[in-house]
mmCIF file of C-alpha atoms in Angstrom:
data_model
loop_
_atom_site.group_PDB
_atom_site.id
_atom_site.type_symbol
_atom_site.label_atom_id
_atom_site.label_comp_id
_atom_site.label_asym_id
_atom_site.label_seq_id
_atom_site.Cartn_x
_atom_site.Cartn_y
_atom_site.Cartn_z
ATOM 1 C CA UNK A 1 22.968 23.653 9.198
ATOM 2 C CA UNK A 2 26.202 25.839 9.027
ATOM 3 C CA UNK A 3 29.682 24.082 9.355
ATOM 4 C CA UNK A 4 30.296 23.380 13.223
ATOM 5 C CA UNK A 5 33.649 23.466 14.769
ATOM 6 C CA UNK A 6 34.401 20.034 16.722
ATOM 7 C CA UNK A 7 32.971 20.163 20.022
ATOM 8 C CA UNK A 8 29.870 21.735 19.078
ATOM 9 C CA UNK A 9 29.676 19.318 16.589
ATOM 10 C CA UNK A 10 30.011 16.515 18.450
ATOM 11 C CA UNK A 11 27.987 18.158 21.633
ATOM 12 C CA UNK A 12 25.111 18.553 18.542
ATOM 13 C CA UNK A 13 25.984 14.497 17.403
ATOM 14 C CA UNK A 14 25.259 13.446 21.082
ATOM 15 C CA UNK A 15 21.979 15.024 20.739
ATOM 16 C CA UNK A 16 20.837 14.061 17.700
ATOM 17 C CA UNK A 17 21.761 10.588 18.588
ATOM 18 C CA UNK A 18 20.146 10.359 21.890
ATOM 19 C CA UNK A 19 17.040 11.528 19.879
ATOM 20 C CA UNK A 20 17.167 9.330 16.683
ATOM 21 C CA UNK A 21 19.428 6.772 17.894
ATOM 22 C CA UNK A 22 18.771 5.191 14.214
ATOM 23 C CA UNK A 23 20.136 8.306 12.395
ATOM 24 C CA UNK A 24 23.504 5.955 10.262
ATOM 25 C CA UNK A 25 26.670 7.748 9.479
ATOM 26 C CA UNK A 26 25.901 9.651 6.125
ATOM 27 C CA UNK A 27 22.879 10.573 7.079
ATOM 28 C CA UNK A 28 24.778 12.623 10.265
ATOM 29 C CA UNK A 29 27.365 13.329 7.883
ATOM 30 C CA UNK A 30 24.943 15.347 5.459
ATOM 31 C CA UNK A 31 23.291 16.689 8.480
ATOM 32 C CA UNK A 32 26.547 18.332 9.737
ATOM 33 C CA UNK A 33 28.389 19.268 6.270
ATOM 34 C CA UNK A 34 31.530 16.639 7.210
ATOM 35 C CA UNK A 35 32.443 13.507 5.820
ATOM 36 C CA UNK A 36 32.083 10.450 6.802
ATOM 37 C CA UNK A 37 34.987 9.833 8.015
ATOM 38 C CA UNK A 38 34.701 12.875 10.265
ATOM 39 C CA UNK A 39 31.358 10.981 11.764
ATOM 40 C CA UNK A 40 33.174 7.860 12.756
ATOM 41 C CA UNK A 41 36.204 9.407 14.529
ATOM 42 C CA UNK A 42 33.253 11.832 16.304
ATOM 43 C CA UNK A 43 31.834 8.716 17.348
ATOM 44 C CA UNK A 44 34.785 6.805 18.247
ATOM 45 C CA UNK A 45 35.962 9.595 20.538
ATOM 46 C CA UNK A 46 32.424 9.591 21.968
ATOM 47 C CA UNK A 47 32.514 5.756 22.200
ATOM 48 C CA UNK A 48 29.361 5.860 20.479
ATOM 49 C CA UNK A 49 29.005 2.169 18.619
ATOM 50 C CA UNK A 50 27.725 2.306 15.008
ATOM 51 C CA UNK A 51 24.385 2.429 14.164
ATOM 52 C CA UNK A 52 23.665 -1.791 13.702
ATOM 53 C CA UNK A 53 25.202 -2.224 17.076
ATOM 54 C CA UNK A 54 23.100 0.536 18.652
ATOM 55 C CA UNK A 55 20.083 -0.712 16.958
ATOM 56 C CA UNK A 56 20.309 -4.834 17.223
ATOM 57 C CA UNK A 57 19.875 -5.952 20.780
ATOM 58 C CA UNK A 58 16.370 -3.569 20.372
ATOM 59 C CA UNK A 59 15.838 -5.345 16.904
ATOM 60 C CA UNK A 60 15.822 -8.848 18.328
ATOM 61 C CA UNK A 61 13.116 -8.506 21.048
ATOM 62 C CA UNK A 62 11.224 -6.523 18.827
ATOM 63 C CA UNK A 63 9.864 -9.409 16.484
ATOM 64 C CA UNK A 64 9.449 -11.973 19.451
ATOM 65 C CA UNK A 65 7.074 -9.278 20.380
ATOM 66 C CA UNK A 66 4.700 -9.736 17.439
ATOM 67 C CA UNK A 67 1.525 -11.301 17.705
ATOM 68 C CA UNK A 68 -0.274 -10.255 14.834
ATOM 69 C CA UNK A 69 1.787 -11.161 11.461
ATOM 70 C CA UNK A 70 4.771 -12.972 11.226
ATOM 71 C CA UNK A 71 7.927 -11.164 11.486
ATOM 72 C CA UNK A 72 8.254 -12.111 7.350
ATOM 73 C CA UNK A 73 5.032 -9.709 6.666
ATOM 74 C CA UNK A 74 6.252 -6.672 8.364
ATOM 75 C CA UNK A 75 7.858 -4.540 5.722
ATOM 76 C CA UNK A 76 11.066 -2.574 6.535
ATOM 77 C CA UNK A 77 12.667 -4.099 9.724
ATOM 78 C CA UNK A 78 11.139 -3.440 13.304
ATOM 79 C CA UNK A 79 13.148 -2.277 15.441
ATOM 80 C CA UNK A 80 11.391 -1.698 18.321
ATOM 81 C CA UNK A 81 7.810 -2.515 19.567
ATOM 82 C CA UNK A 82 5.568 -2.083 22.477
ATOM 83 C CA UNK A 83 2.572 -3.980 22.297
ATOM 84 C CA UNK A 84 -0.632 -1.871 22.067
ATOM 85 C CA UNK A 85 1.635 1.309 22.572
ATOM 86 C CA UNK A 86 4.155 1.742 19.420
ATOM 87 C CA UNK A 87 6.773 0.798 17.142
ATOM 88 C CA UNK A 88 9.561 1.750 14.987
ATOM 89 C CA UNK A 89 10.591 0.206 11.684
ATOM 90 C CA UNK A 90 13.125 1.060 8.950
ATOM 91 C CA UNK A 91 12.889 0.292 5.501
ATOM 92 C CA UNK A 92 15.500 0.909 2.828
ATOM 93 C CA UNK A 93 14.203 1.541 -0.268
ATOM 94 C CA UNK A 94 15.531 -0.074 -3.322
ATOM 95 C CA UNK A 95 15.193 0.242 -7.115
ATOM 96 C CA UNK A 96 12.729 -2.531 -7.459
ATOM 97 C CA UNK A 97 10.269 0.198 -5.086
ATOM 98 C CA UNK A 98 10.666 2.810 -7.156
ATOM 99 C CA UNK A 99 9.245 4.053 -10.926
ATOM 100 C CA UNK A 100 11.587 3.281 -13.869
ATOM 101 C CA UNK A 101 11.250 6.610 -15.039
ATOM 102 C CA UNK A 102 12.025 8.842 -12.421
ATOM 103 C CA UNK A 103 13.581 6.352 -9.214
ATOM 104 C CA UNK A 104 10.481 7.738 -7.211
ATOM 105 C CA UNK A 105 9.651 5.342 -4.505
ATOM 106 C CA UNK A 106 5.861 4.385 -5.164
ATOM 107 C CA UNK A 107 3.278 5.188 -2.908
ATOM 108 C CA UNK A 108 2.111 1.990 -1.934
ATOM 109 C CA UNK A 109 5.909 0.836 -0.090
ATOM 110 C CA UNK A 110 5.588 3.542 2.049
ATOM 111 C CA UNK A 111 1.664 2.819 2.935
ATOM 112 C CA UNK A 112 2.684 -1.054 3.154
ATOM 113 C CA UNK A 113 5.829 -0.100 5.870
ATOM 114 C CA UNK A 114 3.321 2.250 8.039
ATOM 115 C CA UNK A 115 0.215 -0.116 8.029
ATOM 116 C CA UNK A 116 2.179 -3.671 8.155
ATOM 117 C CA UNK A 117 3.799 -1.710 11.509
ATOM 118 C CA UNK A 118 0.304 -0.276 12.464
ATOM 119 C CA UNK A 119 -0.951 -3.864 12.872
ATOM 120 C CA UNK A 120 2.242 -5.629 13.928
ATOM 121 C CA UNK A 121 2.066 -3.575 17.288
ATOM 122 C CA UNK A 122 -1.515 -4.794 18.262
ATOM 123 C CA UNK A 123 -1.457 -7.353 20.546
ATOM 124 C CA UNK A 124 -3.775 -9.776 19.025
ATOM 125 C CA UNK A 125 -4.135 -12.621 16.657
ATOM 126 C CA UNK A 126 -5.060 -11.091 13.657
ATOM 127 C CA UNK A 127 -5.386 -7.056 12.863
ATOM 128 C CA UNK A 128 -7.574 -6.192 10.066
ATOM 129 C CA UNK A 129 -7.234 -2.873 8.739
ATOM 130 C CA UNK A 130 -10.480 -0.953 8.661
ATOM 131 C CA UNK A 131 -9.512 2.466 7.620
ATOM 132 C CA UNK A 132 -6.714 5.132 6.956
ATOM 133 C CA UNK A 133 -5.934 8.532 5.805
ATOM 134 C CA UNK A 134 -2.525 9.368 4.482
ATOM 135 C CA UNK A 135 -0.383 12.205 3.331
ATOM 136 C CA UNK A 136 2.711 12.070 1.645
ATOM 137 C CA UNK A 137 4.854 15.402 1.911
ATOM 138 C CA UNK A 138 7.109 14.766 -0.778
ATOM 139 C CA UNK A 139 8.167 12.502 -3.282
ATOM 140 C CA UNK A 140 11.048 9.801 -1.795
ATOM 141 C CA UNK A 141 13.781 8.841 -4.358
ATOM 142 C CA UNK A 142 15.318 5.412 -4.621
ATOM 143 C CA UNK A 143 17.882 4.887 -2.122
ATOM 144 C CA UNK A 144 16.396 7.175 0.667
ATOM 145 C CA UNK A 145 15.688 5.227 4.638
ATOM 146 C CA UNK A 146 12.183 5.605 5.472
ATOM 147 C CA UNK A 147 11.951 5.532 9.441
ATOM 148 C CA UNK A 148 8.538 4.770 10.525
ATOM 149 C CA UNK A 149 6.834 5.810 13.868
ATOM 150 C CA UNK A 150 3.381 4.212 15.041
ATOM 151 C CA UNK A 151 2.115 5.091 18.068
ATOM 152 C CA UNK A 152 -1.593 4.276 19.539
ATOM 153 C CA UNK A 153 -3.862 6.942 19.662
ATOM 154 C CA UNK A 154 -7.218 5.680 20.883
ATOM 155 C CA UNK A 155 -8.723 2.301 21.968
ATOM 156 C CA UNK A 156 -12.089 1.329 22.116
ATOM 157 C CA UNK A 157 -13.063 -2.358 22.811
ATOM 158 C CA UNK A 158 -11.228 -4.044 19.317
ATOM 159 C CA UNK A 159 -10.765 -0.574 17.462
ATOM 160 C CA UNK A 160 -7.668 0.962 17.719
ATOM 161 C CA UNK A 161 -6.923 4.496 15.945
ATOM 162 C CA UNK A 162 -2.654 4.350 15.266
ATOM 163 C CA UNK A 163 -1.067 7.395 14.016
ATOM 164 C CA UNK A 164 2.130 6.906 11.726
ATOM 165 C CA UNK A 165 4.932 9.259 11.236
ATOM 166 C CA UNK A 166 7.508 8.448 8.289
ATOM 167 C CA UNK A 167 10.749 10.681 8.379
ATOM 168 C CA UNK A 168 13.877 10.628 6.107
ATOM 169 C CA UNK A 169 16.626 11.924 8.925
ATOM 170 C CA UNK A 170 14.795 14.464 10.554
ATOM 171 C CA UNK A 171 12.113 15.432 7.843
ATOM 172 C CA UNK A 172 8.660 14.130 7.664
ATOM 173 C CA UNK A 173 7.607 12.269 4.617
ATOM 174 C CA UNK A 174 4.624 10.539 5.219
ATOM 175 C CA UNK A 175 1.954 10.610 7.761
ATOM 176 C CA UNK A 176 -1.113 8.101 8.097
ATOM 177 C CA UNK A 177 -3.925 7.729 10.568
ATOM 178 C CA UNK A 178 -4.986 3.804 10.778
ATOM 179 C CA UNK A 179 -7.942 2.040 11.951
ATOM 180 C CA UNK A 180 -6.968 -1.274 12.814
ATOM 181 C CA UNK A 181 -9.647 -4.124 14.076
ATOM 182 C CA UNK A 182 -8.096 -6.946 16.397
ATOM 183 C CA UNK A 183 -9.644 -10.486 15.977
ATOM 184 C CA UNK A 184 -9.283 -13.463 17.024
ATOM 185 C CA UNK A 185 -8.947 -16.478 14.977
ATOM 186 C CA UNK A 186 -12.437 -17.563 14.796
ATOM 187 C CA UNK A 187 -13.983 -14.610 14.460
ATOM 188 C CA UNK A 188 -12.075 -13.837 11.392
ATOM 189 C CA UNK A 189 -12.328 -17.266 10.194
ATOM 190 C CA UNK A 190 -16.287 -16.210 10.042
ATOM 191 C CA UNK A 191 -15.588 -12.463 8.182
ATOM 192 C CA UNK A 192 -13.315 -14.760 6.106
ATOM 193 C CA UNK A 193 -16.454 -15.510 4.325
ATOM 194 C CA UNK B 1 -30.265 -15.144 -4.963
ATOM 195 C CA UNK B 2 -32.948 -17.901 -5.493
ATOM 196 C CA UNK B 3 -32.537 -20.665 -7.841
ATOM 197 C CA UNK B 4 -34.191 -19.632 -10.953
ATOM 198 C CA UNK B 5 -35.399 -21.086 -14.074
ATOM 199 C CA UNK B 6 -33.331 -21.467 -17.270
ATOM 200 C CA UNK B 7 -34.575 -18.442 -18.918
ATOM 201 C CA UNK B 8 -34.937 -15.972 -16.276
ATOM 202 C CA UNK B 9 -31.182 -17.148 -15.383
ATOM 203 C CA UNK B 10 -29.727 -16.481 -18.544
ATOM 204 C CA UNK B 11 -31.875 -13.438 -19.264
ATOM 205 C CA UNK B 12 -30.694 -12.256 -15.840
ATOM 206 C CA UNK B 13 -27.106 -13.563 -16.815
ATOM 207 C CA UNK B 14 -27.003 -11.251 -19.870
ATOM 208 C CA UNK B 15 -27.903 -8.203 -17.720
ATOM 209 C CA UNK B 16 -24.888 -9.300 -15.356
ATOM 210 C CA UNK B 17 -22.192 -9.295 -17.874
ATOM 211 C CA UNK B 18 -23.464 -6.129 -19.477
ATOM 212 C CA UNK B 19 -23.371 -4.571 -16.572
ATOM 213 C CA UNK B 20 -19.820 -6.218 -16.020
ATOM 214 C CA UNK B 21 -18.002 -8.368 -18.376
ATOM 215 C CA UNK B 22 -15.056 -9.207 -15.874
ATOM 216 C CA UNK B 23 -17.110 -11.552 -13.983
ATOM 217 C CA UNK B 24 -15.946 -15.074 -14.740
ATOM 218 C CA UNK B 25 -18.030 -18.195 -15.144
ATOM 219 C CA UNK B 26 -16.777 -19.278 -10.948
ATOM 220 C CA UNK B 27 -18.677 -16.189 -9.791
ATOM 221 C CA UNK B 28 -21.927 -16.370 -12.069
ATOM 222 C CA UNK B 29 -22.151 -19.872 -11.075
ATOM 223 C CA UNK B 30 -22.011 -19.061 -7.279
ATOM 224 C CA UNK B 31 -24.323 -15.554 -8.249
ATOM 225 C CA UNK B 32 -26.958 -17.901 -9.935
ATOM 226 C CA UNK B 33 -26.699 -20.748 -7.117
ATOM 227 C CA UNK B 34 -25.370 -23.001 -10.299
ATOM 228 C CA UNK B 35 -22.890 -25.322 -11.198
ATOM 229 C CA UNK B 36 -19.889 -23.692 -13.443
ATOM 230 C CA UNK B 37 -20.847 -26.394 -16.335
ATOM 231 C CA UNK B 38 -24.470 -24.808 -16.343
ATOM 232 C CA UNK B 39 -22.940 -21.078 -16.849
ATOM 233 C CA UNK B 40 -20.822 -22.756 -19.562
ATOM 234 C CA UNK B 41 -23.532 -23.920 -21.471
ATOM 235 C CA UNK B 42 -25.901 -20.386 -20.613
ATOM 236 C CA UNK B 43 -22.930 -18.936 -22.347
ATOM 237 C CA UNK B 44 -22.666 -21.204 -25.334
ATOM 238 C CA UNK B 45 -26.169 -20.585 -25.997
ATOM 239 C CA UNK B 46 -26.532 -16.973 -25.516
ATOM 240 C CA UNK B 47 -23.210 -16.513 -27.317
ATOM 241 C CA UNK B 48 -21.258 -15.173 -24.844
ATOM 242 C CA UNK B 49 -17.110 -15.963 -24.982
ATOM 243 C CA UNK B 50 -15.478 -16.311 -21.809
ATOM 244 C CA UNK B 51 -14.022 -13.810 -19.787
ATOM 245 C CA UNK B 52 -10.588 -13.553 -21.206
ATOM 246 C CA UNK B 53 -11.902 -13.341 -24.826
ATOM 247 C CA UNK B 54 -14.357 -10.667 -23.472
ATOM 248 C CA UNK B 55 -11.737 -8.637 -21.782
ATOM 249 C CA UNK B 56 -8.523 -9.357 -23.878
ATOM 250 C CA UNK B 57 -8.653 -7.010 -26.977
ATOM 251 C CA UNK B 58 -9.981 -4.252 -23.841
ATOM 252 C CA UNK B 59 -6.758 -4.975 -21.950
ATOM 253 C CA UNK B 60 -3.862 -4.811 -24.840
ATOM 254 C CA UNK B 61 -4.809 -1.610 -25.834
ATOM 255 C CA UNK B 62 -4.894 -0.366 -22.240
ATOM 256 C CA UNK B 63 -1.756 -0.617 -20.997
ATOM 257 C CA UNK B 64 -0.619 1.014 -24.653
ATOM 258 C CA UNK B 65 -2.239 4.169 -23.322
ATOM 259 C CA UNK B 66 -0.267 4.482 -19.871
ATOM 260 C CA UNK B 67 2.348 7.134 -19.619
ATOM 261 C CA UNK B 68 2.409 7.626 -15.962
ATOM 262 C CA UNK B 69 4.010 4.445 -15.251
ATOM 263 C CA UNK B 70 5.568 1.527 -16.493
ATOM 264 C CA UNK B 71 3.046 -1.723 -17.277
ATOM 265 C CA UNK B 72 4.796 -4.199 -14.734
ATOM 266 C CA UNK B 73 4.634 -1.390 -12.286
ATOM 267 C CA UNK B 74 0.635 -1.791 -12.443
ATOM 268 C CA UNK B 75 -0.689 -4.034 -9.559
ATOM 269 C CA UNK B 76 -2.906 -6.099 -11.201
ATOM 270 C CA UNK B 77 -3.936 -6.630 -14.550
ATOM 271 C CA UNK B 78 -4.834 -3.344 -16.336
ATOM 272 C CA UNK B 79 -8.284 -4.034 -18.232
ATOM 273 C CA UNK B 80 -9.501 -0.945 -19.231
ATOM 274 C CA UNK B 81 -8.116 2.834 -19.326
ATOM 275 C CA UNK B 82 -9.529 6.401 -20.517
ATOM 276 C CA UNK B 83 -6.725 8.815 -19.693
ATOM 277 C CA UNK B 84 -7.810 11.516 -16.884
ATOM 278 C CA UNK B 85 -10.778 9.633 -17.001
ATOM 279 C CA UNK B 86 -11.007 6.332 -15.344
ATOM 280 C CA UNK B 87 -9.435 2.791 -15.753
ATOM 281 C CA UNK B 88 -10.327 -0.270 -14.771
ATOM 282 C CA UNK B 89 -8.033 -3.440 -13.289
ATOM 283 C CA UNK B 90 -7.874 -7.002 -12.078
ATOM 284 C CA UNK B 91 -6.104 -8.518 -8.984
ATOM 285 C CA UNK B 92 -6.390 -12.064 -8.517
ATOM 286 C CA UNK B 93 -4.914 -12.103 -4.802
ATOM 287 C CA UNK B 94 -2.412 -14.935 -4.291
ATOM 288 C CA UNK B 95 -1.134 -16.979 -1.205
ATOM 289 C CA UNK B 96 1.969 -14.140 -1.081
ATOM 290 C CA UNK B 97 -0.707 -11.628 -0.527
ATOM 291 C CA UNK B 98 -2.000 -13.347 2.492
ATOM 292 C CA UNK B 99 -1.304 -12.972 6.252
ATOM 293 C CA UNK B 100 -0.028 -16.534 7.162
ATOM 294 C CA UNK B 101 -2.151 -17.136 10.068
ATOM 295 C CA UNK B 102 -5.604 -16.368 8.259
ATOM 296 C CA UNK B 103 -5.250 -16.091 4.979
ATOM 297 C CA UNK B 104 -6.762 -12.637 4.815
ATOM 298 C CA UNK B 105 -4.779 -10.429 2.674
ATOM 299 C CA UNK B 106 -2.683 -7.900 3.554
ATOM 300 C CA UNK B 107 -4.698 -4.145 3.508
ATOM 301 C CA UNK B 108 -1.501 -2.696 1.396
ATOM 302 C CA UNK B 109 -1.819 -4.865 -1.440
ATOM 303 C CA UNK B 110 -5.271 -3.529 -2.051
ATOM 304 C CA UNK B 111 -4.254 -0.098 -1.029
ATOM 305 C CA UNK B 112 -1.446 -0.582 -3.911
ATOM 306 C CA UNK B 113 -3.764 -1.868 -6.485
ATOM 307 C CA UNK B 114 -6.033 0.972 -6.056
ATOM 308 C CA UNK B 115 -3.152 3.867 -6.129
ATOM 309 C CA UNK B 116 -1.274 2.001 -8.814
ATOM 310 C CA UNK B 117 -4.684 2.429 -10.901
ATOM 311 C CA UNK B 118 -5.325 5.685 -9.641
ATOM 312 C CA UNK B 119 -1.197 7.065 -11.121
ATOM 313 C CA UNK B 120 -1.617 4.710 -14.414
ATOM 314 C CA UNK B 121 -4.829 6.849 -15.264
ATOM 315 C CA UNK B 122 -3.045 9.809 -15.401
ATOM 316 C CA UNK B 123 -2.147 11.776 -18.461
ATOM 317 C CA UNK B 124 1.550 12.568 -17.379
ATOM 318 C CA UNK B 125 5.419 11.458 -17.612
ATOM 319 C CA UNK B 126 5.098 11.004 -13.402
ATOM 320 C CA UNK B 127 2.286 10.830 -11.063
ATOM 321 C CA UNK B 128 2.826 11.408 -7.543
ATOM 322 C CA UNK B 129 0.682 10.416 -4.773
ATOM 323 C CA UNK B 130 -0.345 13.365 -2.609
ATOM 324 C CA UNK B 131 -2.758 12.234 -0.071
ATOM 325 C CA UNK B 132 -5.108 8.949 -0.106
ATOM 326 C CA UNK B 133 -8.369 8.323 2.397
ATOM 327 C CA UNK B 134 -9.110 4.612 2.012
ATOM 328 C CA UNK B 135 -11.843 2.472 3.400
ATOM 329 C CA UNK B 136 -12.072 -1.512 3.587
ATOM 330 C CA UNK B 137 -15.700 -2.930 3.813
ATOM 331 C CA UNK B 138 -14.693 -6.725 4.822
ATOM 332 C CA UNK B 139 -11.550 -8.661 4.974
ATOM 333 C CA UNK B 140 -10.359 -10.299 1.975
ATOM 334 C CA UNK B 141 -9.168 -13.851 1.411
ATOM 335 C CA UNK B 142 -6.813 -15.397 -0.730
ATOM 336 C CA UNK B 143 -8.164 -16.233 -3.796
ATOM 337 C CA UNK B 144 -10.877 -13.760 -4.047
ATOM 338 C CA UNK B 145 -10.683 -11.546 -7.669
ATOM 339 C CA UNK B 146 -10.820 -7.783 -6.753
ATOM 340 C CA UNK B 147 -11.958 -5.413 -9.631
ATOM 341 C CA UNK B 148 -10.980 -1.964 -8.960
ATOM 342 C CA UNK B 149 -12.835 0.965 -10.679
ATOM 343 C CA UNK B 150 -10.882 4.805 -10.607
ATOM 344 C CA UNK B 151 -12.567 7.625 -11.745
ATOM 345 C CA UNK B 152 -10.888 11.096 -11.907
ATOM 346 C CA UNK B 153 -13.869 13.364 -9.536
ATOM 347 C CA UNK B 154 -11.715 16.338 -10.059
ATOM 348 C CA UNK B 155 -8.610 18.056 -11.679
ATOM 349 C CA UNK B 156 -6.993 21.493 -11.148
ATOM 350 C CA UNK B 157 -4.193 22.159 -12.712
ATOM 351 C CA UNK B 158 -1.806 19.377 -11.977
ATOM 352 C CA UNK B 159 -4.051 18.034 -9.078
ATOM 353 C CA UNK B 160 -6.212 15.209 -9.763
ATOM 354 C CA UNK B 161 -8.596 13.597 -7.489
ATOM 355 C CA UNK B 162 -9.341 9.791 -7.944
ATOM 356 C CA UNK B 163 -11.751 7.796 -6.817
ATOM 357 C CA UNK B 164 -11.139 4.136 -6.567
ATOM 358 C CA UNK B 165 -14.242 1.682 -5.912
ATOM 359 C CA UNK B 166 -13.174 -2.428 -5.638
ATOM 360 C CA UNK B 167 -15.245 -5.378 -5.636
ATOM 361 C CA UNK B 168 -15.617 -9.086 -5.252
ATOM 362 C CA UNK B 169 -18.237 -9.638 -7.578
ATOM 363 C CA UNK B 170 -20.693 -7.066 -6.910
ATOM 364 C CA UNK B 171 -19.732 -6.506 -3.085
ATOM 365 C CA UNK B 172 -17.766 -3.318 -2.933
ATOM 366 C CA UNK B 173 -14.934 -4.351 -0.556
ATOM 367 C CA UNK B 174 -12.579 -1.148 -0.297
ATOM 368 C CA UNK B 175 -13.248 2.349 -1.546
ATOM 369 C CA UNK B 176 -10.204 4.679 -1.480
ATOM 370 C CA UNK B 177 -10.067 8.783 -3.040
ATOM 371 C CA UNK B 178 -6.495 9.261 -3.923
ATOM 372 C CA UNK B 179 -4.957 12.941 -4.575
ATOM 373 C CA UNK B 180 -2.263 12.543 -7.088
ATOM 374 C CA UNK B 181 -0.156 15.348 -8.959
ATOM 375 C CA UNK B 182 1.414 15.380 -12.643
ATOM 376 C CA UNK B 183 4.614 16.647 -12.781
ATOM 377 C CA UNK B 184 6.894 16.669 -15.806
ATOM 378 C CA UNK B 185 10.088 14.512 -15.956
ATOM 379 C CA UNK B 186 12.252 17.437 -15.348
ATOM 380 C CA UNK B 187 9.963 18.729 -12.319
ATOM 381 C CA UNK B 188 10.130 15.582 -10.376
ATOM 382 C CA UNK B 189 13.859 15.595 -11.179
ATOM 383 C CA UNK B 190 14.063 18.713 -8.995
ATOM 384 C CA UNK B 191 11.509 17.655 -6.928
ATOM 385 C CA UNK B 192 13.460 14.466 -5.607
ATOM 386 C CA UNK B 193 16.521 15.328 -4.114
#
């Protein structure tokens, strides 16, 4: 994006955050090719709180809705959830997730965020993954921030199809289709043997 | 399997272990519906060492062959590897991998074993997962032992297709197809940003 004058930048900043309230100042600064300080000033002038404030309240009641897994079992921070419909989580990638040699985040962490989010949005005692088809669009470096969005695209009886898209800033870096079965406790008990 | 007389059982025991040397006494006992002690006696009489001895030597030089990842980055214990051809790893599932509510192992751990094994067998500096298609055949309970086998099924330039099958005893519980790209360090460096 070319450097913009202040008014134009603030207009687009508002648009961006309306579209994706989870962008942090650092990401916005890179997006608009300005300093983080400039973004902070812009937010002040526009009366937009910082990202944690923007998302905190949403996040709190998101966890309270989850039935199928314990909140600690969700990889990443659950930000938003609408049972049997959609959900959103954010994963801050850290060194432990990266390959020593290259600092590239190992694929299964990106999968885990998507899979645990897909399971979390299902309104059931136990959500069992039946199948998954995933695509990695580019390597993710340690430190990059992954925003995963899940949507239920189909539901037949206890069988859910869930589409998950994971982005860094506005770039899709991972996409997956999960088939998840909703089972009640006693049923899963049987299946466990 | 119906209960067998001793000779018949020992004959089949030999067959089973020739076919899959990674079966532990507990699994063999369940398979043959006899006590673990009986299996131990059978092995003694047949001169078959216990599983760790059977697999230790293989395991040791397996790690030494891996190039694309650090051994600690492989989920499960790497038992066998033939670069650009095949590999085998064993994952003992523990409580931390299970859903609190149901003791069912979360799918992404099973995925992680398969994905890290698929990457480990590639003869390259950095192995990047491009896509995966996986199937879970039944829930896995904490404590069950996962034996994953990976085979390179296709290779075009730096693009590998790898099939992974994960079994508990003789039962396939997970199958996956991974597309993995072999990149040299400097290339992945570029791709990282």
